[in-house]
Short mmCIF file of C-alpha atoms and ligand atoms in Angstrom, two decimals:
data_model
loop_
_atom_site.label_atom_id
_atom_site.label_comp_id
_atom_site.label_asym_id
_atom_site.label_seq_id
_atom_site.Cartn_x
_atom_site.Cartn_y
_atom_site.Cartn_z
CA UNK A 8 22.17 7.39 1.51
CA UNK A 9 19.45 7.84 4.19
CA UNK A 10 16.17 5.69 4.33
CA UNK A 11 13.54 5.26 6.72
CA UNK A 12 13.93 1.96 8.46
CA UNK A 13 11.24 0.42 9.84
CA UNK A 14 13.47 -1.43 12.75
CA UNK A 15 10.68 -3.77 13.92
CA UNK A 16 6.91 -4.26 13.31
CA UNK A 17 4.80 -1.92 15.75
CA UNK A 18 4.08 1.84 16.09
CA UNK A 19 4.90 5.16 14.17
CA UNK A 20 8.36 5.19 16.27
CA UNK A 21 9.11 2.22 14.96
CA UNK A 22 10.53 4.59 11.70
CA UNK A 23 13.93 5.12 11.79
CA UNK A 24 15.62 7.81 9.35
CA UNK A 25 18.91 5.74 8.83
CA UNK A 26 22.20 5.25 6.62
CA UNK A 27 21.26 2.79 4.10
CA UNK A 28 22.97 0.87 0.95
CA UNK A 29 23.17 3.71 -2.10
CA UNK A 30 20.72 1.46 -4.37
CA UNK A 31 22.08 0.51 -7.89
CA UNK A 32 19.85 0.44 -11.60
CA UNK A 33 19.71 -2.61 -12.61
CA UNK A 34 18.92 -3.72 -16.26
CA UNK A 35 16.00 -1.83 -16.96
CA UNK A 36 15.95 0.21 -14.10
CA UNK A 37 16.57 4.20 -13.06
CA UNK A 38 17.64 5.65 -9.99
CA UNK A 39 15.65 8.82 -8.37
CA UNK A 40 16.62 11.03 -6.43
CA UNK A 41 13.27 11.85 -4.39
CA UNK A 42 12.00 14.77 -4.11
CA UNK A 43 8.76 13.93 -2.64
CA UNK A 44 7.02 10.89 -1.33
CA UNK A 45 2.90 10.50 -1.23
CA UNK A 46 1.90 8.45 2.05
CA UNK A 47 -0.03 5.51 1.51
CA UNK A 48 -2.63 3.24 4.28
CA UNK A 49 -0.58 0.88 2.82
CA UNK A 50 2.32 2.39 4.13
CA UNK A 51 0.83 1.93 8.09
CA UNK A 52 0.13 -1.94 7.28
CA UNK A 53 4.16 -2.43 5.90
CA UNK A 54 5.48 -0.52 9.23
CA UNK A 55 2.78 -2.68 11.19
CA UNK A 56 4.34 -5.87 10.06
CA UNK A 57 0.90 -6.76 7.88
CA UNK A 58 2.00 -5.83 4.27
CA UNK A 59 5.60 -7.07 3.06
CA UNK A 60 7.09 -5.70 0.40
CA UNK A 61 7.14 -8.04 -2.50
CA UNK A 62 10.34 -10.21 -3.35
CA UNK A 63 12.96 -8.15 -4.85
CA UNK A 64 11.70 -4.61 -3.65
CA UNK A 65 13.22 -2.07 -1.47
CA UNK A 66 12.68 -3.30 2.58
CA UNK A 67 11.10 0.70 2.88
CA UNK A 68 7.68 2.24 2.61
CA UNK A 69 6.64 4.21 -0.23
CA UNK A 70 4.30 3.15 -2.87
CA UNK A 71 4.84 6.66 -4.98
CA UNK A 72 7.69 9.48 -5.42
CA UNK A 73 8.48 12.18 -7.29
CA UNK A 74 12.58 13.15 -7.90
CA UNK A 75 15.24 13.81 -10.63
CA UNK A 76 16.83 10.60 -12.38
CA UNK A 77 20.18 9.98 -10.91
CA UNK A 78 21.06 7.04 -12.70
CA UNK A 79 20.10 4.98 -15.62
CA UNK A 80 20.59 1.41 -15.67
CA UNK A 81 21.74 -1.09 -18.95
CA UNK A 82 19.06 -0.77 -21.61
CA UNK A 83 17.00 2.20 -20.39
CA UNK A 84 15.64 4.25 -23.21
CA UNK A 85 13.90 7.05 -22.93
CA UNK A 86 14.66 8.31 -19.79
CA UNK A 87 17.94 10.25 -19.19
CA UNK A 88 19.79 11.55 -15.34
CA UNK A 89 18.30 14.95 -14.60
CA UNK A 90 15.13 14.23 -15.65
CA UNK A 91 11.73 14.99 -13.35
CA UNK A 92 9.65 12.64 -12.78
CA UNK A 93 7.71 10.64 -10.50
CA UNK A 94 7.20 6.56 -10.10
CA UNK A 95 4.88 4.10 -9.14
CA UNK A 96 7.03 1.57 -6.20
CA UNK A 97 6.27 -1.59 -4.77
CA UNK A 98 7.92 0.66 -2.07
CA UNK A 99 11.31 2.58 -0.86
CA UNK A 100 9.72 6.32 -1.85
CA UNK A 101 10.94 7.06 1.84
CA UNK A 102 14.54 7.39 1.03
CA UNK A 103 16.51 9.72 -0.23
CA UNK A 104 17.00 7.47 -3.38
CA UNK A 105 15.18 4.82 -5.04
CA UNK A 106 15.96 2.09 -7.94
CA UNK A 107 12.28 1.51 -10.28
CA UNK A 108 11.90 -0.47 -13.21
CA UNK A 109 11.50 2.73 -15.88
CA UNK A 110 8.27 1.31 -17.33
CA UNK A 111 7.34 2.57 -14.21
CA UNK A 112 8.14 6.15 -14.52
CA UNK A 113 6.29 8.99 -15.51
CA UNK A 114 6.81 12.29 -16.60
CA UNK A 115 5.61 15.24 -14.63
CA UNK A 116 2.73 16.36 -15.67
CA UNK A 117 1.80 20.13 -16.39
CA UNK A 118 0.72 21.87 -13.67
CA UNK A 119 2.00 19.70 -10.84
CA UNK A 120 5.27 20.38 -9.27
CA UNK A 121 8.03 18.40 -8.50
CA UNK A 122 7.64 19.00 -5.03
CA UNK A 123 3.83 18.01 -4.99
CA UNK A 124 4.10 15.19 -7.48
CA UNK A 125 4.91 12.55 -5.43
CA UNK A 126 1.06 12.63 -4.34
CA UNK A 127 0.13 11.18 -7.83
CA UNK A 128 1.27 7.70 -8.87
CA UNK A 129 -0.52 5.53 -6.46
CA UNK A 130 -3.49 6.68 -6.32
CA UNK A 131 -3.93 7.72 -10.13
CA UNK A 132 -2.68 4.06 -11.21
CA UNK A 133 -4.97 2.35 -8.39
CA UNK A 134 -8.33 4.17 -9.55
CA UNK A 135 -7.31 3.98 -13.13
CA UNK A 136 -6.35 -0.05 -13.10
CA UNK A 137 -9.59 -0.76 -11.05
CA UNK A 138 -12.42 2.02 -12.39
CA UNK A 139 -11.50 2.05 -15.88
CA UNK A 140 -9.36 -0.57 -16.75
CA UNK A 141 -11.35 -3.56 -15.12
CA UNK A 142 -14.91 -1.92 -14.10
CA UNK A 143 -15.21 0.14 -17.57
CA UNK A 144 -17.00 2.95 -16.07
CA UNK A 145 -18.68 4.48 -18.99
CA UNK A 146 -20.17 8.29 -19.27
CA UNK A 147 -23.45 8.52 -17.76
CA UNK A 148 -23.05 5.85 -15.14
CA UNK A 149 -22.59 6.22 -11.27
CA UNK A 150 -19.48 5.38 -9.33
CA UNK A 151 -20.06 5.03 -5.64
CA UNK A 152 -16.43 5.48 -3.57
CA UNK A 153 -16.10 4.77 0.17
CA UNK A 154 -14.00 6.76 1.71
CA UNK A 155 -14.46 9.94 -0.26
CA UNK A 156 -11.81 11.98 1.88
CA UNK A 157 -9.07 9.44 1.00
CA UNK A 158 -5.95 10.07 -1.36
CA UNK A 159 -7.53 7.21 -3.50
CA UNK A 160 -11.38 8.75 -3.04
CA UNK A 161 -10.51 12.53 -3.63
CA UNK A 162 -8.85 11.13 -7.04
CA UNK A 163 -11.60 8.89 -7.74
CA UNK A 164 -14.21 11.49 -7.51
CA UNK A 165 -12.33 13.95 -9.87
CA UNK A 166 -11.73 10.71 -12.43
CA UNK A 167 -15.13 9.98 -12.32
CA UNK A 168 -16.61 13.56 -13.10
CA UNK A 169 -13.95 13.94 -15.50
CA UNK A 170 -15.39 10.59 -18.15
CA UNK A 171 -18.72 12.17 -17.73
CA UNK A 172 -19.98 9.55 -14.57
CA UNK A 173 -21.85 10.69 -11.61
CA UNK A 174 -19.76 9.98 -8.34
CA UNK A 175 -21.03 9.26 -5.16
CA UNK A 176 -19.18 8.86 -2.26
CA UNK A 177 -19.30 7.94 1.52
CA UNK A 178 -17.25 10.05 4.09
CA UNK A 179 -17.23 10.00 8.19
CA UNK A 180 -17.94 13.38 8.65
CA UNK A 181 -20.38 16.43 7.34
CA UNK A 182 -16.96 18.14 6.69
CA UNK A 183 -15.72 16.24 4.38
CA UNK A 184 -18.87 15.04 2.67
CA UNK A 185 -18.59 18.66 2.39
CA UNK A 186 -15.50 19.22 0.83
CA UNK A 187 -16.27 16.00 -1.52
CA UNK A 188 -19.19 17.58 -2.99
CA UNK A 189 -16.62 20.89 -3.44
CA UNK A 190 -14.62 18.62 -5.29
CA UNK A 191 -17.52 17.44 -7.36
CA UNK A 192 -19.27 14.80 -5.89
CA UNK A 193 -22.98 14.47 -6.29
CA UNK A 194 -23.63 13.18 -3.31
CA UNK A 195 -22.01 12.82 0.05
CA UNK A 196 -23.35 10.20 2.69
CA UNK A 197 -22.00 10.55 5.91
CA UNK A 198 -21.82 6.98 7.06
CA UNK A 199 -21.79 8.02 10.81
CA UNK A 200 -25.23 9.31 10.03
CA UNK A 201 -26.71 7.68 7.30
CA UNK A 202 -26.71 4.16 5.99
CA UNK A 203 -25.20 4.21 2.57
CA UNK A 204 -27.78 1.43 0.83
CA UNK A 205 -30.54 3.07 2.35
CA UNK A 206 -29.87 6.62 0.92
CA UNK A 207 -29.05 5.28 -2.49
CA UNK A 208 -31.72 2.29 -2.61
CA UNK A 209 -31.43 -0.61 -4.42
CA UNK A 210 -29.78 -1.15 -8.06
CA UNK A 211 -28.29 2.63 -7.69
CA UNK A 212 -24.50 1.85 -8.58
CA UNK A 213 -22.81 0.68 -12.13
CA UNK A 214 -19.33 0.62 -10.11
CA UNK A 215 -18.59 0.82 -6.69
CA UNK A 216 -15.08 1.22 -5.49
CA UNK A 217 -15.20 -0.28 -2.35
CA UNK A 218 -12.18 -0.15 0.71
CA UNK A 219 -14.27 -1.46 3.36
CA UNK A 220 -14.69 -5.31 2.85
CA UNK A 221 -16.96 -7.77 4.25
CA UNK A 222 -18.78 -5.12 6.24
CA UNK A 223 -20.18 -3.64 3.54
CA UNK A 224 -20.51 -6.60 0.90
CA UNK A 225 -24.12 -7.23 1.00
CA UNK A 226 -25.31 -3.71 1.24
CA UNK A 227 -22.69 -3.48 -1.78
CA UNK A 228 -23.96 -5.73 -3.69
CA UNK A 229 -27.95 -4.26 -3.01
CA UNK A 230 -26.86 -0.97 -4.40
CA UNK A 231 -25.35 -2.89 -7.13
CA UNK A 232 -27.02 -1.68 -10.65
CA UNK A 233 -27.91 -4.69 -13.18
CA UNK A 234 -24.52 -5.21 -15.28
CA UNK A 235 -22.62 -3.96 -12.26
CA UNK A 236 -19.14 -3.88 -11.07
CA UNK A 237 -17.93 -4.16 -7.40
CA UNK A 238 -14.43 -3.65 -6.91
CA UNK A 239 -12.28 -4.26 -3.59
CA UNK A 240 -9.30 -2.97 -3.06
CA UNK A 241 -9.15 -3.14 0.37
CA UNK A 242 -10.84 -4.97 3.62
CA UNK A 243 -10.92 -2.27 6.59
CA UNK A 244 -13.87 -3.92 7.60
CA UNK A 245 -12.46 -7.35 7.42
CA UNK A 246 -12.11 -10.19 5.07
CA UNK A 247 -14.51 -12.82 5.76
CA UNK A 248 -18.97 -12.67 5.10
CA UNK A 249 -22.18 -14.14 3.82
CA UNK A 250 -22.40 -13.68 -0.33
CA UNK A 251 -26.05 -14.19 -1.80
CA UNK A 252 -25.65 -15.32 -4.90
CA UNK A 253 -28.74 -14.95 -5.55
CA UNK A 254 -28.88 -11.14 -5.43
CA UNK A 255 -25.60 -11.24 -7.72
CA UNK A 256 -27.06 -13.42 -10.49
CA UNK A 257 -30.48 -11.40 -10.70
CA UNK A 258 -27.90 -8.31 -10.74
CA UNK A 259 -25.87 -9.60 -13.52
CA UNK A 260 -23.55 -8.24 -11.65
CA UNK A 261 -19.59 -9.25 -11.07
CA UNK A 262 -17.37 -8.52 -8.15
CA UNK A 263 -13.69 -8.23 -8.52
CA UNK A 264 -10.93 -8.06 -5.55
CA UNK A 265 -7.42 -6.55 -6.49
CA UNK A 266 -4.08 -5.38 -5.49
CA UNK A 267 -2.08 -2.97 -7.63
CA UNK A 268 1.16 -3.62 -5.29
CA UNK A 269 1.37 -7.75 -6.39
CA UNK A 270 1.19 -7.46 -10.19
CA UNK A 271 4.24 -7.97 -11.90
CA UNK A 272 6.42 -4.77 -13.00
CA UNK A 273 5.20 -5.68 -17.04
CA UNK A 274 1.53 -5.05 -15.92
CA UNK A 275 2.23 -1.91 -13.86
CA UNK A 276 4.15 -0.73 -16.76
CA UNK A 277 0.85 -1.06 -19.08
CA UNK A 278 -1.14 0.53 -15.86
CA UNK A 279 1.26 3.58 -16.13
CA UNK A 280 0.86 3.45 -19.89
CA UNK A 281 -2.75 3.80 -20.13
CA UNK A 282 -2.35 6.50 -16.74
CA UNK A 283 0.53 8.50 -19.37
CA UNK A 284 -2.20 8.61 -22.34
CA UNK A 285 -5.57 9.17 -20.62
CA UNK A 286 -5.60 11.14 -17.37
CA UNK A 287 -1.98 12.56 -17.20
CA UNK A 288 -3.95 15.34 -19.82
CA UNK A 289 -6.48 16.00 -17.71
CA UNK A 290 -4.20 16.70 -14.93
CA UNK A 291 -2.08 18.88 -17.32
CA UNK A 292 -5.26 20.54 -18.14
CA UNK A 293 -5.57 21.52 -14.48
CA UNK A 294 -9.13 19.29 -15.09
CA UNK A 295 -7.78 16.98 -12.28
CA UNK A 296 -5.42 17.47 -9.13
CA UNK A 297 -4.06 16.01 -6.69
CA UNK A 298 -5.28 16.67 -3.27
CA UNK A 299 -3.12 17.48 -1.01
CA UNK A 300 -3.95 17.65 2.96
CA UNK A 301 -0.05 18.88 4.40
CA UNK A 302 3.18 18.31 3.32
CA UNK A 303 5.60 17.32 6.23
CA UNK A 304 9.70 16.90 5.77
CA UNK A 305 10.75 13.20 5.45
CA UNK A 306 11.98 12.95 7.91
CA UNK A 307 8.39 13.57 9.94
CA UNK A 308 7.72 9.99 8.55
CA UNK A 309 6.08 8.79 12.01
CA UNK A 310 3.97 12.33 12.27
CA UNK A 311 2.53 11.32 9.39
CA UNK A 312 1.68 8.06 9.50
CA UNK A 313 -0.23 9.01 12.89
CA UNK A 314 -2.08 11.62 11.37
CA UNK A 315 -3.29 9.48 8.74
CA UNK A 316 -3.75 6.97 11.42
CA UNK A 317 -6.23 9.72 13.06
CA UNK A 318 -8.18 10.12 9.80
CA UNK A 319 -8.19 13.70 10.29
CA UNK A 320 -6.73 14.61 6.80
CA UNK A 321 -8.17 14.90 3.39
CA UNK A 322 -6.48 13.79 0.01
CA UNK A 323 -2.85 13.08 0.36
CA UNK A 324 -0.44 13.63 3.38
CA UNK A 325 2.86 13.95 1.44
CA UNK A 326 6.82 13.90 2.71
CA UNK A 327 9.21 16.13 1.14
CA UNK A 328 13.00 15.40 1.14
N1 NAP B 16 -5.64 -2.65 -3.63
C1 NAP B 16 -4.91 -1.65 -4.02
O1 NAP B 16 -4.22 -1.74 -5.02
C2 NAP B 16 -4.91 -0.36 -3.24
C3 NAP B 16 -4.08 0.69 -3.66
C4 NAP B 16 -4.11 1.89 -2.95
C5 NAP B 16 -4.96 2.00 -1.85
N2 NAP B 16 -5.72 0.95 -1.45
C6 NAP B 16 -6.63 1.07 -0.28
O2 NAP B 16 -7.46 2.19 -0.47
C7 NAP B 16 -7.80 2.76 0.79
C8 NAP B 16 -7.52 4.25 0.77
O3 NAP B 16 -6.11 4.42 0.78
P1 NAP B 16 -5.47 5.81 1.12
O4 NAP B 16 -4.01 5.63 1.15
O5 NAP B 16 -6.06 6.83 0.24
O6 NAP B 16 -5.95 5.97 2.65
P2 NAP B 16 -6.58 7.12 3.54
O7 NAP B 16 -6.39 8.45 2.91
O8 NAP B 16 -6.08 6.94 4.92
O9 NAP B 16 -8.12 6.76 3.53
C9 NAP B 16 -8.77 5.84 4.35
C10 NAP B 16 -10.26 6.08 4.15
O10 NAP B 16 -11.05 5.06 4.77
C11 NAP B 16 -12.30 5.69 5.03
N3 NAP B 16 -13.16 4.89 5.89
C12 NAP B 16 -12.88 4.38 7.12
N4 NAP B 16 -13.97 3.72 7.60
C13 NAP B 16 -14.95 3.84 6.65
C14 NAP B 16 -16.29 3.39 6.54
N5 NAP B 16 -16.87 2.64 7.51
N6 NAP B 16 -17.00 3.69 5.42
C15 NAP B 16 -16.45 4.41 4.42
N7 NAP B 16 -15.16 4.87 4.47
C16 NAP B 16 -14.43 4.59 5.56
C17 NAP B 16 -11.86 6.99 5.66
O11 NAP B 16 -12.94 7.88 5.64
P3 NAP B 16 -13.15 8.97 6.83
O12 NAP B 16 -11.80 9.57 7.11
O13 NAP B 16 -14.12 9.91 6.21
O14 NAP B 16 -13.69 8.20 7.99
C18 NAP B 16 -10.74 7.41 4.72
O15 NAP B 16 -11.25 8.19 3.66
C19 NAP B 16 -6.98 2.01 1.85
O16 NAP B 16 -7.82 1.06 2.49
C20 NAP B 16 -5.90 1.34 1.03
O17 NAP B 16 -5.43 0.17 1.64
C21 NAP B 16 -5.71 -0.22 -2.13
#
């Protein structure tokens, strides 16, 4: 089969659309044949050399994928070859084939295509895990997002109106504040403008879904609501800065720093679970969508990862096989 390589750490051209090893199910595992494959910031960090794959995982990118089972391993249940689907990865979505552990693969849901499905795992397991499993975002309450535009923000917004939360957002343009609000934000800050913490004020947030890191920690933590949750999921604005614990303690506030990538397949499995019972109905209710900024063929890998380099998209860039 082909896969995209990626034959050193560096660039976009570092992607190479090459003839790989046909992967085998193991125990417990299915084989899909991909049909479509959501891009990922992650993705950019793997090709960059900053992200490996964890042990035991395909060597490609591709965190998400949508296909038709090709092959069950020993033990599968449940799952049978012709089947659509799509998967949460630890990665290899860019291939024309990929082995997952079948606890981590979902059904289609209604309303969502196979060719357009491939957009969904990721980010619908990352919000999920981190807004509702761990930050128990509850009806009524505010979720502030950074990074409204992004696959994970566009999905985070619609999750949040969806349980009955107000969702605020940050975005780098008036554009896509714009289109956030469309979506059904209540409020778009553009952070090339406006200073987040100052627009909200103090004790404004019960969760805040942050991708932005130490940059933003202590302004973070000011918005912070008493009882709230900060949750960081990624550092774009770097890893290291000062905490005062005093403003944390009179919040009664707790801040949380995840990866969805590093847990063991058993946990992803009960992420995908949850996912399967409680927002895979809203999406077949056409309540939630993904949102999808261009599809480009697979083998338009390095296109993509440049435009999402650029940040000129909105929701998901997507690959189709
Ligand atoms: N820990 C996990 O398990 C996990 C899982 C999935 C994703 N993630 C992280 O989630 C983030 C989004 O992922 P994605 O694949 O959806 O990427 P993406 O679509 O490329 O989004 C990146 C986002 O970063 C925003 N951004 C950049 N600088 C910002 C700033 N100063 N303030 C606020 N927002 C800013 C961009 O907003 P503008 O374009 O408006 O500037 C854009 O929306 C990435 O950092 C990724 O690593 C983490």
């Amino acid at each position: 089969m082909h896969a995209m390589v990626i034959s050193e750490p560096g660039g976009p051209d570092v992607l190479r659309w090459a003839e790989v090893p046909d992967p085998v199910p193991a125990a417990g595992e299915v084989v899909i044949e991909v049909t479509s494959a959501g891009v990922n910031r992650a993705d950019l960090m793997q090709r960059e050399g900053r992200y490996p794959p964890p042990p035991g995982s395909p060597p490609y990118p591709g965190l998400e994928c949508s296909g038709r089972i090709a092959a069950t391993g020993p033990g599968v249940t449940g799952w049978d070859a012709g089947d659509e689907v799509c998967a949460l990865l630890a990665g290899g979505g860019y291939a024309e084939r990929v082995a997952v552990p079948a606890g981590q693969v979902l059904p289609l849901p209604g309303k969502v295509g196979l060719g357009d499905a491939g957009a969904l795992p990721e980010v619908v397991c990352t919000v999920y895990a981190n807004v509702f499993q761990l930050a128990r975002l509850a009806p009524g309450e505010t979720l502030l997002v950074h990074g409204g535009s992004s696959g994970i923000g566009t999905m985070a917004i619609q999750l949040a109106k969806a349980a009955g939360a107000r969702a605020v957002c940050t975005a780098g343009t008036a554009e896509k504040a714009a289109r956030c609000l469309d979506l059904g934000a209540d409020l778009a800050i553009n952070y090339n403008e406006q200073d987040f913490a100052e627009v909200l004020g103090e004790r404004s947030a019960d969760v805040i879904l942050d991708i932005i890191g130490a940059r933003y920690l202590a302004r973070n933590v000011s918005v912070l609501a008493t009882g709230g949750r900060l949750v960081i999921i990624a550092r774009q604005g770097g890893s290291r800065a000062e905490l005062d614990l005093g403003m944390l303690q009179a919040r009664q506030a707790s801040i949380h720093a995840t990866t969805l990538r590093a847990r063991p397949p058993a946990e992803k499995a009960a992420v995908v679970a949850a996912v399967r019972e409680n927002v895979w109905p809203l999406i077949g209710a056409g309540q939630v969508a993904p949102v999808i900024d261009r599809i480009l063929p697979m083998t338009d890998a390095a296109e993509a990862h440049r435009i999402m380099a650029g940040s000129t998209h909105f929701g998901k860039i997507v690959l189709r096989a």
